[in-house]
Short mmCIF file of C-alpha atoms in Angstrom, two decimals:
data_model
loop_
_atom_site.label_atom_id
_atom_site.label_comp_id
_atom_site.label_asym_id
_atom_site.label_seq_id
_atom_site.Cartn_x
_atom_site.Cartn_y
_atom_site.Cartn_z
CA UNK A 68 45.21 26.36 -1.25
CA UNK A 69 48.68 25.19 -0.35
CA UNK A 70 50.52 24.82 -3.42
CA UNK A 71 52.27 21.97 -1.88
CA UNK A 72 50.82 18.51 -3.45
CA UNK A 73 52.18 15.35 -2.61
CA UNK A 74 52.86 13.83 -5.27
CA UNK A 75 52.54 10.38 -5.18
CA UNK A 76 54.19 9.59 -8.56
CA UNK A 77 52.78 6.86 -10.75
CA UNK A 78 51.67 4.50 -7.61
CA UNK A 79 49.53 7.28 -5.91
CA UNK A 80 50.36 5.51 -2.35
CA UNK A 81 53.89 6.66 -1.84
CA UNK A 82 53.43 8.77 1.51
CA UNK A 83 50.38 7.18 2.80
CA UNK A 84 50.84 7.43 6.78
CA UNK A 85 47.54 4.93 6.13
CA UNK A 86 49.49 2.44 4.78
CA UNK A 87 51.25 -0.40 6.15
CA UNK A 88 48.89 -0.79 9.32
CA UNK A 89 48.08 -4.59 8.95
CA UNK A 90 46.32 -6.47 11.69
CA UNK A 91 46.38 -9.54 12.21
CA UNK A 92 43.85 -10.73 9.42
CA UNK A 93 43.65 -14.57 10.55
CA UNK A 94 42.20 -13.57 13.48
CA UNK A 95 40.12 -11.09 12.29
CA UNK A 96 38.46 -13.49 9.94
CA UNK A 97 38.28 -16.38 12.57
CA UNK A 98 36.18 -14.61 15.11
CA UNK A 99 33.92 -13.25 11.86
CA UNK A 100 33.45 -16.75 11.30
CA UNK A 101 32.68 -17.73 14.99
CA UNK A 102 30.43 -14.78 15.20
CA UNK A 103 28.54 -16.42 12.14
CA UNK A 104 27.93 -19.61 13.67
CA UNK A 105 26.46 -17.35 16.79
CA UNK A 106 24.43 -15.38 14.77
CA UNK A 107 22.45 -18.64 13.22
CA UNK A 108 22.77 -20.31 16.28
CA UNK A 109 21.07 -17.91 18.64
CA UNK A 110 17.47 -17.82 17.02
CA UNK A 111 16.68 -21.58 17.19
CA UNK A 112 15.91 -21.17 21.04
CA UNK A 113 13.09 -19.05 19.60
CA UNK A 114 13.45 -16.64 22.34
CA UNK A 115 12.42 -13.34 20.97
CA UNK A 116 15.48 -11.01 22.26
CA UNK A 117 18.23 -13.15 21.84
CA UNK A 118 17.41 -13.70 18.16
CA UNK A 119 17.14 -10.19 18.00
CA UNK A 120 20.56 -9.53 19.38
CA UNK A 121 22.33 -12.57 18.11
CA UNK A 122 21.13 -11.90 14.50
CA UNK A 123 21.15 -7.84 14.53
CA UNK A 124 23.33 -7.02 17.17
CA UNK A 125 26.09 -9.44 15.85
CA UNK A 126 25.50 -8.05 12.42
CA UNK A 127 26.60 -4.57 13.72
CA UNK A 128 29.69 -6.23 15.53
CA UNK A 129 30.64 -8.00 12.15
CA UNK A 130 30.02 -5.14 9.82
CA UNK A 131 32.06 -2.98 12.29
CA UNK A 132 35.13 -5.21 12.25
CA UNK A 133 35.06 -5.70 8.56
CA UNK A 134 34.49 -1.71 8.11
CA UNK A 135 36.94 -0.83 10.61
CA UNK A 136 40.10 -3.59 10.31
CA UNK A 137 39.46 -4.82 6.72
CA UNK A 138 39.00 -1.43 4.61
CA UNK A 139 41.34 0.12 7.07
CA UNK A 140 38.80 3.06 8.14
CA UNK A 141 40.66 2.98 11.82
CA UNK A 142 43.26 4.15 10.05
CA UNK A 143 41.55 7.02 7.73
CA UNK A 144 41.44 10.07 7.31
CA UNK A 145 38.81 12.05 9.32
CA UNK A 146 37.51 13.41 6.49
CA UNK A 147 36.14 10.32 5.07
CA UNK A 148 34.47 9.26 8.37
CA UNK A 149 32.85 12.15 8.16
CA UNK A 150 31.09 11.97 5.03
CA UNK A 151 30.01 8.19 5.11
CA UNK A 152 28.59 9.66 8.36
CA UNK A 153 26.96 12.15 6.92
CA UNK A 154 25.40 9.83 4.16
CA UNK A 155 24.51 7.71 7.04
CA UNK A 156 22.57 10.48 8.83
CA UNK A 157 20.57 11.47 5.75
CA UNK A 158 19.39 8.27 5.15
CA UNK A 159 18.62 7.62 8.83
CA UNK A 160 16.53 10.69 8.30
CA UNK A 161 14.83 9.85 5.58
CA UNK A 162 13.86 6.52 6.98
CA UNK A 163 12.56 8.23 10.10
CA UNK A 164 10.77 10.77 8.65
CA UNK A 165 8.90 8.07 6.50
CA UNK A 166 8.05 6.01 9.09
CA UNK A 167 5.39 7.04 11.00
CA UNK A 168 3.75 6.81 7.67
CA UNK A 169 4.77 3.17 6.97
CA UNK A 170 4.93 1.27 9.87
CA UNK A 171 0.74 2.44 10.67
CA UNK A 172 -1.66 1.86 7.97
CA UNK A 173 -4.05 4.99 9.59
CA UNK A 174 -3.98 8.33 10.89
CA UNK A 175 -5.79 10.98 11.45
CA UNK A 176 -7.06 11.77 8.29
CA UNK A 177 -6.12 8.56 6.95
CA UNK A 178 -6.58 5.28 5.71
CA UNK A 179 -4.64 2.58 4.05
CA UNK A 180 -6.83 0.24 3.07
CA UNK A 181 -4.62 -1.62 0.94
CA UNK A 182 -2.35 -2.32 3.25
CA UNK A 183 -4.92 -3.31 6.02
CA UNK A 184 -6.60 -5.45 3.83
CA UNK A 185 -3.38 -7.06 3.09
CA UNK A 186 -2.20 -7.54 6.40
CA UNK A 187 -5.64 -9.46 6.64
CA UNK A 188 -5.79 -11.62 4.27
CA UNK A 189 -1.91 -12.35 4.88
CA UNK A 190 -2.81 -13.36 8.72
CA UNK A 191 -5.62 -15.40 7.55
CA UNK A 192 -3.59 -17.19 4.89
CA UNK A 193 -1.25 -18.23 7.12
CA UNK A 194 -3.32 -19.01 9.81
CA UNK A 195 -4.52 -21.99 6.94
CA UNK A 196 -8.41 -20.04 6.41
CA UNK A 197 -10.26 -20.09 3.61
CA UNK A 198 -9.37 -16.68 1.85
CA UNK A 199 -12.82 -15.44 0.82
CA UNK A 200 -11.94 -15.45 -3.53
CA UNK A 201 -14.50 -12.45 -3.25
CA UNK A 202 -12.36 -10.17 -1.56
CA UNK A 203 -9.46 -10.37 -3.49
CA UNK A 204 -11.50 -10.00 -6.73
CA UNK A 205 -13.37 -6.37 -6.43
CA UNK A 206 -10.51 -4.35 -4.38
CA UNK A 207 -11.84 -1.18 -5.85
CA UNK A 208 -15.13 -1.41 -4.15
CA UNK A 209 -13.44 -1.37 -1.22
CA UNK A 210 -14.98 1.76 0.31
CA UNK A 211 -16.19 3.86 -2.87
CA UNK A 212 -18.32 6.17 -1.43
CA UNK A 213 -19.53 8.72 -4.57
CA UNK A 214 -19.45 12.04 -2.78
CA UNK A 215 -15.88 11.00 -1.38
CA UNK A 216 -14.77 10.17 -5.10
CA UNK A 217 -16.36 13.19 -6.76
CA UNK A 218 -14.89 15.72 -3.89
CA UNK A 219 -11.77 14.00 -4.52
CA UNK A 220 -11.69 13.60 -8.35
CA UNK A 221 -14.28 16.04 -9.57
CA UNK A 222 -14.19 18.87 -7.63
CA UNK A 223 -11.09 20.23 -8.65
CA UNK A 224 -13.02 21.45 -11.50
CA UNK A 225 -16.18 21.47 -10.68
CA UNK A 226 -16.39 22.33 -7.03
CA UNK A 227 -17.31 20.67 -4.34
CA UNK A 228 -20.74 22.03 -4.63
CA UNK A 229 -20.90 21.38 -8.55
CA UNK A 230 -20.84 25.10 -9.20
CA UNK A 231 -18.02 24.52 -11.86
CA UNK A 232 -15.78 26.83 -9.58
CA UNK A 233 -13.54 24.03 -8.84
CA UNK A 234 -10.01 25.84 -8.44
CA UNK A 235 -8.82 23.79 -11.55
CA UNK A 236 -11.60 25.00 -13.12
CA UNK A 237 -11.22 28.21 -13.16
CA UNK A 238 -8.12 28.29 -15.29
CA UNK A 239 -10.12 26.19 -17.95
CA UNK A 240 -12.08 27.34 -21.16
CA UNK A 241 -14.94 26.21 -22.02
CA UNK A 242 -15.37 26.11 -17.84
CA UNK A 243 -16.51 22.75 -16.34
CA UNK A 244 -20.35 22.69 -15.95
CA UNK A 245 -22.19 23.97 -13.31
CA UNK A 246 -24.50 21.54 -12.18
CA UNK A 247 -26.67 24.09 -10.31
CA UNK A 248 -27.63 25.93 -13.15
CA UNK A 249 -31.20 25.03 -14.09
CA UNK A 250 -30.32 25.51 -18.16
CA UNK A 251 -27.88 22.55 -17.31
CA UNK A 252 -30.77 20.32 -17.08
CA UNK A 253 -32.95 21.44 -19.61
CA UNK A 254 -31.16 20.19 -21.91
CA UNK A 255 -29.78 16.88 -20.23
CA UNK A 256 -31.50 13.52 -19.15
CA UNK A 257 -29.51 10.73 -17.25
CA UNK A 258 -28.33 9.29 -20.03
CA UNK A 259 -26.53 11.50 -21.35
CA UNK A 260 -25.11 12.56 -18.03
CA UNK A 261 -24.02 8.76 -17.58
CA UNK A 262 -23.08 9.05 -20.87
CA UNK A 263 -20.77 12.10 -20.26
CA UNK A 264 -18.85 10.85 -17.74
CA UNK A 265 -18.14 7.57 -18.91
CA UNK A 266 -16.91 8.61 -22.36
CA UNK A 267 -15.80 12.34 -21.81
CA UNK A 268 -17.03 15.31 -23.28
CA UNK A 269 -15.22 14.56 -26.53
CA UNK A 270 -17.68 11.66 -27.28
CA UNK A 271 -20.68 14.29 -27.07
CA UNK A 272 -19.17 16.81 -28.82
CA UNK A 273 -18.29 18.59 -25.96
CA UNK A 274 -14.67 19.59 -24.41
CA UNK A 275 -12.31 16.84 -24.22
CA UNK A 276 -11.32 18.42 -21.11
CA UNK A 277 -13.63 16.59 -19.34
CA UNK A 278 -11.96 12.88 -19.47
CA UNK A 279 -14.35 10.07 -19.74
CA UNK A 280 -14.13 7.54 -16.57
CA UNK A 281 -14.31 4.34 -17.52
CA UNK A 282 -10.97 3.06 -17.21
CA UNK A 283 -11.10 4.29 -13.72
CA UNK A 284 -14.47 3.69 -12.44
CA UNK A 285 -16.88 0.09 -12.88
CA UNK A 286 -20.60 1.01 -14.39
CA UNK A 287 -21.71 0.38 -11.23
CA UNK A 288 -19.73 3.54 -10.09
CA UNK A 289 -20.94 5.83 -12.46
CA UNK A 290 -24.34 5.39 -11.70
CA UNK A 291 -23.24 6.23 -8.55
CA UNK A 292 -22.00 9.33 -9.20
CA UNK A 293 -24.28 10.18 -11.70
CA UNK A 294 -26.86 10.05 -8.68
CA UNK A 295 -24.50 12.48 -7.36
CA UNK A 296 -23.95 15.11 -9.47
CA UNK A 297 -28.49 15.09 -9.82
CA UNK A 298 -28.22 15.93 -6.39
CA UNK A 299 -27.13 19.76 -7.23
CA UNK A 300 -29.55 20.08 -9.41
CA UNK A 301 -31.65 22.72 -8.62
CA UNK A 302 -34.80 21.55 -6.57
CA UNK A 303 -33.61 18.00 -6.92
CA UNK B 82 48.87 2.58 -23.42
CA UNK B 83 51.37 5.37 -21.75
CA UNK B 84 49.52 8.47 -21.51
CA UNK B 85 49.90 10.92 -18.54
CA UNK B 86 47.71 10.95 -16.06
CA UNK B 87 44.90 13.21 -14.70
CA UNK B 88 46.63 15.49 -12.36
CA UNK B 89 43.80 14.99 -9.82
CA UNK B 90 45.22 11.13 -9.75
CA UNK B 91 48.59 12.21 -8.30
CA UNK B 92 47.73 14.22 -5.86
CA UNK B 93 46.07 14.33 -2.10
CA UNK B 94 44.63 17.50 -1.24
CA UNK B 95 42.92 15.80 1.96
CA UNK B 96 45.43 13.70 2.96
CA UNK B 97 44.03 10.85 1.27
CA UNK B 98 45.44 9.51 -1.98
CA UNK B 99 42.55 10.89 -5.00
CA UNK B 100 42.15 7.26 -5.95
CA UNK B 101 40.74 6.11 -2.11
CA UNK B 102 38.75 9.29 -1.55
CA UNK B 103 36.77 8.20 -4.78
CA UNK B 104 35.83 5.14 -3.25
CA UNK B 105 34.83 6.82 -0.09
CA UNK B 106 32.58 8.81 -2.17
CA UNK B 107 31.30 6.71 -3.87
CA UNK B 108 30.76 4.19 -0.90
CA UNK B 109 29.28 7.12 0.37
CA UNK B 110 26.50 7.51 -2.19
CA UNK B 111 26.14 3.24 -1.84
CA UNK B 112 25.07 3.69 1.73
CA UNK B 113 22.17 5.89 0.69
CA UNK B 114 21.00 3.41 -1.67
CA UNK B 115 21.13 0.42 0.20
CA UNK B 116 20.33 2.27 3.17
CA UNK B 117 17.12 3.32 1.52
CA UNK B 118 16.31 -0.55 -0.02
CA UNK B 119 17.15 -2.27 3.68
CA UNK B 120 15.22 0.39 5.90
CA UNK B 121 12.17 0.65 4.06
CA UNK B 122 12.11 -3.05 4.24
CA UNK B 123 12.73 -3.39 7.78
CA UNK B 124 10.29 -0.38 8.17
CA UNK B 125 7.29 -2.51 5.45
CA UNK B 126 8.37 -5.68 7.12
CA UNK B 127 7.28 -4.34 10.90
CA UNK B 128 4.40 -2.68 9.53
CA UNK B 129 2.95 -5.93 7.78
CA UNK B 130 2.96 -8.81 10.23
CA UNK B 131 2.15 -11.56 7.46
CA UNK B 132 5.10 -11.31 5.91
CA UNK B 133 6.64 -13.59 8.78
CA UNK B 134 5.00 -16.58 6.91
CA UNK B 135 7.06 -15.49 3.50
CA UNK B 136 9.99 -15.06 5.16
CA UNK B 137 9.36 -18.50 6.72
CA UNK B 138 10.26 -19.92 3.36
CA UNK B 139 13.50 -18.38 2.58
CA UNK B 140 16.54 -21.04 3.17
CA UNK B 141 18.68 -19.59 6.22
CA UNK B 142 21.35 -22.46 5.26
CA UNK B 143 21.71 -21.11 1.98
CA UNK B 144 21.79 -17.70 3.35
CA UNK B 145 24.48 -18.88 6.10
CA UNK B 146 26.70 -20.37 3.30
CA UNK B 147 26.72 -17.39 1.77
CA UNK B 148 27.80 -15.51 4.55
CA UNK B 149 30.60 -17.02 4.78
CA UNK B 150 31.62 -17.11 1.08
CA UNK B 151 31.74 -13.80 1.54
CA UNK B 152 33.25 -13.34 4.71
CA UNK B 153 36.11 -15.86 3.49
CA UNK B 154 36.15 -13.58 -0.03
CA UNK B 155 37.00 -10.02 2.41
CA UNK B 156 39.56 -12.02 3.83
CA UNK B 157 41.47 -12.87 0.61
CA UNK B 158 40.65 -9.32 -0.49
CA UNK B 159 42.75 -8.23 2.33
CA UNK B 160 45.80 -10.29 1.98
CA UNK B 161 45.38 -9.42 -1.34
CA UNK B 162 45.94 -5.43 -0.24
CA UNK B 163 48.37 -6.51 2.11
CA UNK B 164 50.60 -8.15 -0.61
CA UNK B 165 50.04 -5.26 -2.66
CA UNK B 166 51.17 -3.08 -0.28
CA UNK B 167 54.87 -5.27 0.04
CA UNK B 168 55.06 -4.70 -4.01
CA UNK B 169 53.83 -8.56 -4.56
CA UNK B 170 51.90 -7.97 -7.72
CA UNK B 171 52.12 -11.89 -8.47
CA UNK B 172 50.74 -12.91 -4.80
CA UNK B 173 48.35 -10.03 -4.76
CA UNK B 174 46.74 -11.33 -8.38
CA UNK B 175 46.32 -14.73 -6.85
CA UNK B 176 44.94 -13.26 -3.97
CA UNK B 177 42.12 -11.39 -6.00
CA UNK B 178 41.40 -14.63 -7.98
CA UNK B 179 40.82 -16.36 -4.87
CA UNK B 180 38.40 -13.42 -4.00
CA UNK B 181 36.63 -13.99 -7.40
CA UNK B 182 35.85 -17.35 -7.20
CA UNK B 183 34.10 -16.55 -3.86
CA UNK B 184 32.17 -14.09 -5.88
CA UNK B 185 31.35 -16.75 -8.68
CA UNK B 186 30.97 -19.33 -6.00
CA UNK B 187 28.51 -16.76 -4.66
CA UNK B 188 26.35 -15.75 -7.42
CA UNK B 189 25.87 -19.82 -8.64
CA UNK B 190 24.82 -20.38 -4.93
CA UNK B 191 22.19 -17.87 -5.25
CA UNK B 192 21.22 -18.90 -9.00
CA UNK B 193 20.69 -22.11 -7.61
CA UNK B 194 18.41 -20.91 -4.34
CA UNK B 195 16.53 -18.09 -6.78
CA UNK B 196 15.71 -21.35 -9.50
CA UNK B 197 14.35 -23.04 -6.28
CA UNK B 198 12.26 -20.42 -5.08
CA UNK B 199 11.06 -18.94 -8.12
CA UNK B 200 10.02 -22.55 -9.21
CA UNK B 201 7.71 -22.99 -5.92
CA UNK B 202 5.93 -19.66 -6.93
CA UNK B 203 7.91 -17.59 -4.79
CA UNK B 204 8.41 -14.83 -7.65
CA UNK B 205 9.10 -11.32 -7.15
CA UNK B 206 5.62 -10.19 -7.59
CA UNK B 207 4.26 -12.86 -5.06
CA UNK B 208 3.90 -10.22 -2.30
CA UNK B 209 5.63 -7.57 -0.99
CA UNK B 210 8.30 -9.33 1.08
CA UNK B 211 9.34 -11.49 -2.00
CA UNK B 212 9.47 -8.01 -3.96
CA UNK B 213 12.31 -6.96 -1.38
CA UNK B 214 13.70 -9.85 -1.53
CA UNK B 215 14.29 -9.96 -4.63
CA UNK B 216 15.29 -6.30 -5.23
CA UNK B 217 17.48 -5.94 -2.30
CA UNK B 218 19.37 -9.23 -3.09
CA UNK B 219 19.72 -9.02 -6.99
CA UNK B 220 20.97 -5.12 -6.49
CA UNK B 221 23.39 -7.07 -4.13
CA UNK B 222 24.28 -9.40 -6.43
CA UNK B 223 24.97 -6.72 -9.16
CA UNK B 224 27.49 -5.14 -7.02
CA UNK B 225 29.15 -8.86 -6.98
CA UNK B 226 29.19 -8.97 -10.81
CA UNK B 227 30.09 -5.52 -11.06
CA UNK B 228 33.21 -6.13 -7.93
CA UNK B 229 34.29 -9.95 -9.91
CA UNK B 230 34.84 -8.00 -13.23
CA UNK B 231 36.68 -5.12 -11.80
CA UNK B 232 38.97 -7.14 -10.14
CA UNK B 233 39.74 -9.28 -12.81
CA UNK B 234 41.20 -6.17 -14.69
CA UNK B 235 42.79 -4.94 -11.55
CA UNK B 236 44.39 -8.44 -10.91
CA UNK B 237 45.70 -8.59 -14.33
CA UNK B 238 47.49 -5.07 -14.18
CA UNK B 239 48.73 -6.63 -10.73
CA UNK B 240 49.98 -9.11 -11.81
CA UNK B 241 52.53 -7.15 -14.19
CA UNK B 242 53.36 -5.38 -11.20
CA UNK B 243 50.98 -2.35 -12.47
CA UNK B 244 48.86 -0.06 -10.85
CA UNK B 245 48.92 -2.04 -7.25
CA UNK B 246 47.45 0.73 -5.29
CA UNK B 247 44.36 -0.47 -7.04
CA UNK B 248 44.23 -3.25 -5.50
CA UNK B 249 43.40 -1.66 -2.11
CA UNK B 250 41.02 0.66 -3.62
CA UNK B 251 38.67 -2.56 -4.97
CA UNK B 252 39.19 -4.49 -1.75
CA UNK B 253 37.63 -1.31 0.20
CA UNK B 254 34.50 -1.76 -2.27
CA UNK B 255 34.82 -5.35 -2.10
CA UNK B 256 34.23 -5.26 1.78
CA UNK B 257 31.54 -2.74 1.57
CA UNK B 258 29.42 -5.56 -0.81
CA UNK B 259 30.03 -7.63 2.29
CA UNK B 260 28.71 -5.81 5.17
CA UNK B 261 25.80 -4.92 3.13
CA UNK B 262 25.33 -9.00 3.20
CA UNK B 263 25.76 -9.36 6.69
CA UNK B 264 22.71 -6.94 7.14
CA UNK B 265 20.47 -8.46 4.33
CA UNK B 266 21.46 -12.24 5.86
CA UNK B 267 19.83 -11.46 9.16
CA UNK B 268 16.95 -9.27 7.78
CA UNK B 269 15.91 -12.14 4.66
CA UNK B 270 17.05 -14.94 6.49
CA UNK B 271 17.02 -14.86 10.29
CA UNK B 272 14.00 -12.72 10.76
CA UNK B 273 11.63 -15.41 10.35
#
């Protein structure tokens, strides 16, 4: 490190080479101003490109005049253009690398059905339909599909094929159940498997590891994957 | 209050006074953050067609006024820095004033539009383009309320004749709040 500091004293700015470089400001802001008046101008002809550049491209003109003649950065340091272009890059990369995601609502392993079902009923809104009250009402029907849920929700501890070798599983004691064990069902009717996964184990005297459901899943949906899990059974 | 100063405040390692490279950084870190807010808007807002009709609602007068509040604020900001710079501590204080009022003249602008809006249902849960709206703008206008206060204590050590280097140092944040408005006006307001 050179030991050589300038020392700026109590004002900081003393030998600032950056200093004293002071356009002429008047015009500066006048042709902001005039750019302005362009920028709202420009989209009433409703022609699709020169909105775009008349709102966005003028907005990079009139940030770039402010950034460049107003805080001076024409006269900075490299340094510092360096690292607000480095901040820029990273966040240009984030954005990018998110968007593929964002911008589509499917891929090809999946679905966002929120968002396509918004985009729907957005259209149809504005295009002055009926929105079907339905619809709205019972989003979480949307698509429930009980072997989808259980592989998705279940299976981590009890396998997907309700062996109770679930990779989660494994790590837990007492293990999940193992649905294809006929000593399972002696002792169990539907009931108590509807029961089960409603309220948790807890409620049955069982291990509160197994969470009961209902906050996440309608009656309706239990039965469902009730019927599910009586499909390992052995024989069934 | 006459204590010494850091020794980090006196000094310029990079060639740019410690004061001024803070508010690089800093900027620096603001870029992220609005960077983040405005492009996963732009990115939502392509992805979701329907939220043309939202933005359909939002007042572009209101939004163009504005503008130039602001635009007219940078520009006092400056000659506020320039006067600064010539040892003016009196002019540069008025100067800064001037620049607050545009902030205040600012923020009751959008009180009044945000009443408006928020009154015809428009709320920030409404959909997802009034959520962006909302956030976007109103972490905009904290950065105004946050820029109005700081100058007021910068403006009234300028005016003694104190600490005038400050008043560049605001000014460069000052501008910043702008251009992030000139990039939220077209996105909110023009994009309909």
């Amino acid at each position: 490190m050179a030991e050589h500091h300038d020392q700026h004293g109590a004002h900081g700015a003393g030998h600032d080479e950056h200093a004293g470089h002071h356009p002429n400001y008047k015009k500066i802001y006048f042709t902001l101003l005039g750019l302005l008046v362009v920028s709202v101008v420009g989209p009433v002809f409703g022609i699709v490109w020169v909105t775009l550049i008349s709102a966005f491209g003028i907005a990079l003109v009139k940030a770039n005049l402010v950034i460049q003649n107003f805080m001076h950065l024409k006269w900075e340091k490299r340094i510092a253009k360096w690292f607000l272009t480095a901040s820029l890059v990273l966040m240009a990369l984030f954005v990018g690398g998110v968007s593929v995601d964002v911008l589509n609502h499917e891929g090809n392993n999946w679905e966002n059905i929120a968002a396509q079902a918004a985009v729907e009923r957005g259209l149809a809104a504005a295009a002055g339909e009926e929105v079907v009250e339905e619809e709205a009402a019972e989003p979480v029907d949307v698509g429930f599909n009980a072997p989808n849920m259980f592989n998705l929700v279940c299976a981590s501890c009890h396998g997907a094929a309700g062996d109770g070798k679930g990779a989660a599983g494994l790590a837990l004691d007492p293990r999940p159940a193992n649905f294809t064990d006929p000593a399972f069902w002696a002792e169990r009717d539907r009931a108590r498997i509807v029961n089960v996964i409603t309220n948790g184990g807890a409620s049955v005297g069982r291990s509160p590891l197994m969470v009961g459901w209902s906050a996440s899943f309608s009656a309706e949906q239990i039965e469902q994957l009730a019927d599910y899990v009586e499909t390992f059974r052995p024989g069934a | 209050m006459a204590f010494p100063k850091p020794q980090a405040t006196l000094r310029s390692a990079t060639g740019i006074p410690t004061g001024r490279l803070a508010v690089w950084w800093l900027l620096a870190s603001e870029v992220v953050i609005f960077g983040g807010v405005l492009g996963s808007y732009l990115m939502h807002r392509l992805g979701h067609p329907e939220w043309a009709e939202a933005a359909s609602h939002t007042n572009t007068w209101i939004g163009a006024f504005n503008t130039f509040v602001l635009l007219t604020s940078s520009f006092t900001a400056v000659l506020a820095h320039q006067a600064a710079e010539k040892g003016d501590g009196k002019k540069a204080a008025g100067f800064l004033v001037l620049t607050i009022g545009g902030a205040l003249t600012f923020l009751m602008v959008k009180s009044y539009e945000w009443t408006v809006e928020i009154l015809e249902g428009f709320t920030i849960t409404a959909n997802g383009f009034w959520s962006f709206y909302y956030t976007a703008a109103g972490l905009h206008a904290l950065h105004v309320i946050a820029g109005a206060i700081i100058m007021g204590i910068v403006a009234a050590d300028a005016y003694r004749g104190r600490e005038l280097q400050r008043v560049e140092l605001i000014g460069i944040y000052w501008h910043f709040v702008d251009v992030v408005w000139i990039f939220l006006f077209p996105l909110l307001y023009i994009a309909k």
